[in-house]
Coordinates of C-alpha atoms and ligand atoms in Angstrom, one line a residue:
X23 CA 163.4 -33.4 -52.5
X24 CA 161.9 -36.7 -51.9
X25 CA 160.8 -38.4 -55.1
X26 CA 158.9 -41.0 -53.8
X27 CA 155.0 -40.5 -55.1
X28 CA 152.9 -39.9 -51.8
X29 CA 149.3 -41.7 -52.0
X30 CA 146.2 -41.6 -49.9
X31 CA 144.2 -44.7 -49.7
X32 CA 141.3 -45.6 -47.3
X33 CA 141.2 -48.9 -45.3
X34 CA 138.6 -50.9 -47.1
X35 CA 136.8 -52.5 -43.8
X36 CA 133.5 -50.8 -44.1
X37 CA 133.4 -51.2 -47.9
X38 CA 130.2 -52.7 -49.5
X39 CA 127.7 -51.8 -52.3
X40 CA 124.7 -50.7 -50.3
X41 CA 123.0 -48.0 -52.8
X42 CA 122.9 -47.1 -56.4
X43 CA 124.2 -43.4 -57.5
X44 CA 126.2 -44.4 -60.7
X45 CA 125.0 -47.3 -63.6
X46 CA 127.9 -49.5 -62.3
X47 CA 126.8 -50.0 -58.7
X48 CA 125.0 -53.3 -58.0
X49 CA 124.0 -53.6 -54.5
X50 CA 121.8 -56.7 -55.4
X51 CA 125.2 -58.4 -56.8
X52 CA 127.0 -57.5 -53.6
X53 CA 124.2 -58.7 -51.2
X54 CA 123.8 -62.2 -52.9
X55 CA 127.3 -63.0 -51.3
X56 CA 128.4 -60.0 -49.1
X57 CA 131.0 -61.8 -46.9
X58 CA 132.8 -63.3 -49.9
X59 CA 132.8 -59.8 -51.6
X60 CA 133.9 -58.1 -48.4
X61 CA 136.9 -60.5 -48.1
X62 CA 137.9 -60.0 -51.9
X63 CA 137.4 -56.4 -51.6
X64 CA 140.1 -56.3 -48.5
X65 CA 142.2 -58.6 -50.6
X66 CA 142.0 -56.4 -53.6
X67 CA 142.7 -53.2 -51.9
X68 CA 146.1 -54.9 -50.4
X69 CA 146.9 -55.6 -53.6
X70 CA 146.6 -52.3 -55.1
X71 CA 148.4 -50.9 -52.0
X72 CA 151.5 -53.4 -52.6
X73 CA 151.6 -52.8 -56.5
X74 CA 151.8 -48.8 -55.7
X75 CA 154.4 -49.5 -53.5
X76 CA 156.5 -51.8 -55.3
X77 CA 156.2 -49.3 -58.3
X78 CA 157.9 -46.7 -55.5
X79 CA 155.1 -44.8 -53.9
X80 CA 154.5 -44.2 -50.2
X81 CA 151.1 -45.1 -49.3
X82 CA 148.8 -43.4 -46.2
X83 CA 146.0 -45.3 -45.3
X84 CA 143.2 -43.5 -43.5
X85 CA 140.3 -45.1 -41.8
X86 CA 137.0 -45.8 -43.3
X87 CA 133.6 -45.1 -41.3
X88 CA 130.6 -47.5 -41.0
X89 CA 127.8 -46.7 -43.2
X90 CA 130.1 -44.5 -45.7
X91 CA 131.2 -47.4 -48.0
X92 CA 132.5 -45.2 -50.9
X93 CA 135.2 -43.5 -48.5
X94 CA 137.4 -46.2 -50.0
X95 CA 137.5 -43.9 -53.2
X96 CA 139.5 -41.1 -51.9
X97 CA 140.1 -39.5 -55.2
X98 CA 136.8 -38.0 -54.4
X99 CA 137.8 -36.4 -51.1
X100 CA 139.8 -33.5 -52.4
X101 CA 141.8 -32.2 -54.9
X102 CA 145.6 -31.8 -53.8
X103 CA 148.5 -29.6 -55.4
X104 CA 151.5 -27.8 -54.2
X105 CA 150.4 -29.2 -50.7
X106 CA 147.2 -27.4 -50.8
X107 CA 144.0 -29.3 -50.4
X108 CA 140.9 -28.3 -51.8
X109 CA 138.1 -30.3 -49.9
X110 CA 135.3 -31.8 -52.1
X111 CA 131.5 -31.2 -51.7
X112 CA 129.5 -34.4 -52.9
X113 CA 126.5 -34.2 -55.2
X114 CA 124.6 -37.0 -53.6
X115 CA 123.5 -37.1 -50.0
X116 CA 124.6 -40.9 -49.9
X117 CA 128.1 -39.7 -50.2
X118 CA 127.8 -36.0 -48.3
X119 CA 128.8 -37.7 -44.8
X120 CA 132.2 -38.4 -46.0
X121 CA 133.0 -34.8 -46.2
X122 CA 133.3 -34.5 -42.2
X123 CA 135.7 -37.5 -42.1
X124 CA 137.9 -36.5 -44.9
X125 CA 138.2 -33.0 -43.6
X126 CA 139.7 -34.9 -40.1
X127 CA 141.8 -37.0 -42.1
X128 CA 143.3 -34.0 -43.8
X129 CA 143.8 -32.1 -40.6
X130 CA 145.6 -35.2 -39.5
X131 CA 147.9 -35.0 -42.6
X132 CA 148.5 -31.3 -42.1
X133 CA 149.4 -31.8 -38.6
X134 CA 152.1 -34.1 -39.7
X135 CA 153.0 -31.6 -42.3
X136 CA 152.2 -33.9 -45.4
X137 CA 150.2 -31.0 -46.6
X138 CA 150.0 -27.2 -45.7
X139 CA 146.6 -25.8 -46.4
X140 CA 143.0 -27.0 -46.4
X141 CA 140.3 -24.8 -48.5
X142 CA 136.8 -24.7 -48.6
X143 CA 134.6 -24.6 -51.7
X144 CA 132.0 -21.6 -51.8
X145 CA 129.0 -22.6 -50.5
X146 CA 126.7 -24.7 -52.8
X147 CA 129.3 -25.5 -55.4
X148 CA 129.9 -29.2 -55.5
X149 CA 133.2 -30.7 -56.9
X150 CA 134.1 -34.4 -56.5
X151 CA 137.9 -33.7 -55.9
X152 CA 140.6 -35.3 -58.4
X153 CA 137.9 -37.9 -59.6
X154 CA 137.1 -34.5 -61.6
X155 CA 140.2 -32.8 -61.7
X156 CA 143.1 -34.7 -63.3
X157 CA 146.5 -33.0 -62.7
X158 CA 148.6 -33.2 -66.1
X159 CA 152.4 -32.9 -65.2
X160 CA 153.5 -32.8 -68.7
X161 CA 151.0 -29.7 -69.5
X162 CA 151.1 -28.3 -66.0
X163 CA 147.3 -28.0 -65.9
X164 CA 144.0 -29.7 -64.7
X165 CA 141.8 -31.5 -66.9
X166 CA 138.6 -30.7 -65.3
X167 CA 135.1 -32.9 -65.4
X168 CA 131.6 -31.3 -64.9
X169 CA 128.3 -32.4 -65.3
X170 CA 127.0 -35.6 -63.7
X171 CA 128.7 -34.8 -60.5
X172 CA 130.9 -31.6 -60.1
X173 CA 129.4 -28.2 -61.3
X174 CA 130.6 -26.2 -63.7
X175 CA 131.2 -23.0 -61.5
X176 CA 133.9 -25.3 -59.7
X177 CA 136.4 -24.9 -62.4
X178 CA 137.0 -21.2 -61.6
X179 CA 137.4 -22.1 -58.0
X180 CA 140.1 -24.5 -58.8
X181 CA 142.0 -22.2 -61.2
X182 CA 141.7 -19.7 -58.3
X183 CA 143.0 -21.7 -55.6
X184 CA 145.9 -23.6 -57.7
X185 CA 146.7 -20.7 -60.0
X186 CA 146.7 -23.2 -62.8
X187 CA 145.3 -23.4 -66.0
X188 CA 142.3 -26.0 -66.3
X189 CA 140.6 -27.5 -69.5
X190 CA 137.1 -28.1 -68.6
X191 CA 135.3 -31.0 -70.2
X192 CA 131.6 -31.7 -70.1
X193 CA 130.8 -35.5 -69.2
X194 CA 127.9 -36.4 -71.7
X195 CA 126.8 -39.7 -70.1
X196 CA 125.9 -41.1 -66.6
X197 CA 128.1 -44.3 -67.1
X198 CA 131.1 -41.9 -67.1
X199 CA 130.2 -39.7 -64.4
X200 CA 133.6 -38.7 -63.2
X201 CA 136.4 -37.7 -65.5
X202 CA 138.8 -40.3 -64.1
X203 CA 136.5 -42.8 -65.4
X204 CA 137.1 -41.6 -69.2
X205 CA 140.2 -39.6 -69.1
X206 CA 143.8 -40.0 -68.1
X207 CA 146.7 -38.0 -68.8
X208 CA 150.1 -40.0 -68.7
X209 CA 153.4 -38.7 -67.8
X210 CA 155.1 -38.7 -71.3
X211 CA 152.2 -36.5 -72.6
X212 CA 149.7 -39.0 -74.0
X213 CA 146.1 -38.7 -73.0
X214 CA 144.1 -42.1 -72.6
X215 CA 140.7 -41.4 -73.3
X216 CA 137.4 -42.7 -74.3
X217 CA 135.8 -40.2 -76.5
X218 CA 132.3 -41.1 -76.4
X219 CA 132.1 -40.2 -73.0
X220 CA 132.7 -36.3 -73.9
X221 CA 130.5 -33.8 -75.8
X222 CA 131.6 -32.7 -79.3
X223 CA 133.0 -29.6 -77.5
X224 CA 134.9 -31.7 -74.9
X225 CA 136.6 -33.3 -77.7
X226 CA 137.5 -30.4 -80.0
X227 CA 139.0 -29.1 -76.5
X228 CA 141.2 -32.5 -76.1
X229 CA 142.3 -32.0 -79.7
X230 CA 143.3 -28.5 -79.1
X231 CA 145.4 -29.5 -76.3
X232 CA 147.0 -32.8 -77.7
X233 CA 149.1 -33.6 -80.7
X234 CA 147.3 -36.4 -82.9
X235 CA 150.2 -39.0 -81.7
X236 CA 149.5 -38.1 -78.2
X237 CA 145.8 -39.2 -78.3
X238 CA 145.2 -42.7 -77.1
X239 CA 141.8 -43.7 -77.9
X240 CA 140.2 -46.0 -75.3
X241 CA 137.7 -48.7 -76.7
X242 CA 134.3 -49.4 -75.0
X243 CA 136.2 -52.4 -73.3
X244 CA 139.2 -50.5 -72.1
X245 CA 136.3 -48.3 -70.8
X246 CA 133.9 -50.7 -69.1
X247 CA 137.0 -52.6 -67.5
X248 CA 137.8 -49.2 -66.0
X249 CA 141.4 -49.3 -67.1
X250 CA 141.1 -45.5 -68.1
X251 CA 140.8 -45.4 -64.2
X252 CA 144.7 -46.0 -63.9
X253 CA 147.5 -44.7 -61.7
X254 CA 150.6 -43.5 -63.6
X255 CA 153.8 -43.8 -61.5
X256 CA 156.4 -42.9 -64.1
X257 CA 156.4 -45.6 -66.9
X258 CA 154.1 -47.8 -64.7
X259 CA 150.3 -48.0 -64.9
X260 CA 148.7 -49.5 -62.2
X261 CA 145.1 -50.3 -63.5
X262 CA 142.3 -53.1 -63.2
X263 CA 142.6 -56.3 -65.4
X264 CA 143.1 -54.9 -68.6
X265 CA 142.1 -56.1 -72.4
X266 CA 145.0 -57.3 -74.5
X267 CA 144.8 -54.8 -77.2
X268 CA 145.0 -52.0 -74.7
X269 CA 147.9 -53.6 -72.9
X270 CA 149.7 -53.4 -76.5
X271 CA 149.2 -50.3 -77.3
X272 CA 150.4 -48.8 -74.1
X273 CA 153.4 -51.3 -74.3
X274 CA 154.2 -49.7 -77.7
X275 CA 154.3 -46.3 -76.1
X276 CA 156.9 -47.4 -73.4
X277 CA 154.5 -48.1 -70.7
X278 CA 154.5 -51.2 -68.4
X279 CA 150.7 -52.2 -67.3
X280 CA 150.4 -53.7 -63.7
X281 CA 147.3 -55.2 -63.4
X282 CA 145.2 -55.8 -60.4
X283 CA 141.9 -57.4 -60.1
X284 CA 139.8 -54.8 -58.9
X285 CA 136.2 -56.3 -59.6
X286 CA 134.7 -55.7 -56.0
X287 CA 135.5 -52.3 -56.3
X288 CA 134.2 -51.9 -59.8
X289 CA 130.7 -53.1 -58.7
X290 CA 130.5 -49.8 -57.2
X291 CA 131.9 -47.8 -60.2
X292 CA 135.4 -47.2 -59.5
X293 CA 139.0 -48.8 -59.8
X294 CA 142.7 -47.9 -59.2
X295 CA 142.9 -44.3 -59.6
X296 CA 139.8 -43.6 -57.6
X297 CA 140.8 -45.6 -55.1
X298 CA 143.8 -43.6 -54.4
X299 CA 144.8 -39.7 -54.0
X300 CA 148.3 -38.3 -55.0
X301 CA 149.1 -36.0 -52.1
X302 CA 152.6 -34.9 -53.4
X303 CA 152.1 -33.3 -56.8
X304 CA 153.7 -30.1 -57.3
X305 CA 153.5 -27.8 -60.3
X306 CA 156.7 -26.9 -61.8
X307 CA 157.9 -23.4 -60.6
X308 CA 157.6 -20.6 -63.1
X309 CA 160.7 -19.1 -64.0
X310 CA 161.0 -15.6 -62.8
X311 CA 161.0 -13.1 -65.6
X312 CA 164.3 -11.3 -66.4
X313 CA 164.5 -8.1 -65.1
X314 CA 166.7 -5.6 -67.7
X315 CA 169.5 -4.1 -65.7
X316 CA 169.0 -0.4 -65.2
Ligands
LIG22 N1 130.0 -45.5 -56.0 C1 131.1 -44.4 -55.9 C2 130.2 -43.4 -56.9 O1 129.4 -43.3 -57.3 C3 132.3 -44.6 -57.3 C4 133.4 -43.3 -57.0 C5 134.3 -43.7 -58.0 N2 135.4 -42.4 -58.1 C6 135.8 -41.9 -58.9 N3 136.5 -40.9 -58.8 N4 135.3 -42.4 -60.4 O2 130.5 -41.9 -56.3

C-alpha cells in the first residue's frame, strides 16, 4: 500500500483570465499586463507543485488546451474516490469545452492504472467535480455544494456511484460559488468554513455533523484571500498567502501552513485546492458483519 498522496494538476501554459463567470474574475486586470501575469502564473503553479511534493505528494501534470484557461482547476474535472472518477458536467458554456480533454486525461490515467473506472453523470445533471464534493476522510463522507454551479440532483448520483453518505449544502452567494471556496474538512476532524456562504439550513447541517470544537470559522478576510481553498496533506495545509490570525488558529490546532503566492489564480476565483485533484482517496473498508455460527 503506497502512502504517497497522488495529485493531478494542469500545465498552466494556456492559462489566462479572458471571461467572467464568477465575481472574482478580472479579465480587464489580466489584460493590462497579460505577459507578466502569464509568467507569474507559471511560477505560482510550479511553486504549488513543489510545495505539494515537499509535503510528500506525487503530482501528475495533464496538458491544458488553448481557449480553455480554467483547465488549470482540475478539482472541477471529476470526483475521484476508490479509483472511480465521476466526470464533471459544467454549468457555463465557457467551461463545457473542458469535458472532452479531461475525459481524455482520465482515460490516459486509466490506461496507466492510476484509476479503474470512469463514470458519466446522467444527462442534464450539472456537477463541477471535487470543487463541489469535498471528501472528508475523518467522517468518511462527502460534503457537497449545490446552487451556483452544481445541481441539487447531483447529490443522489454521488451517493449512488460511491456508496458513501453526503451532506448537501446550498451555497447562498455568488462569491462562494464552489464549496471548496468556503469549506475545507481537515484530516483531524475539524471543518474550516465561512458561515455567511451558507444558508441557515446549511449551517445547521454543518453544526449537526461537527462538535463545537471541531468548527473553525473563517473570517471574511480568510475567505477573500482564498485560504479556505486549501490542500490538506496530513498536518500540512498548503494555501494562498494567509492572514496572520488564521495561521495562528491553525497552528494552535497542530497544523503547519505552507503559503504560496497564488494571486494570478485568485484573479480567476481559484487557489490551491481547486488547482489540484486528489486521485488516491479511498474510503475505509466497512467491517464485515459478524456472522453467528450455525
Ligand atoms: N474561473 C473558474 C470558474 O469560475 C475558477 C474555478 C475555481 N474552482 C474551484 N473549485 N473553486 O469556474
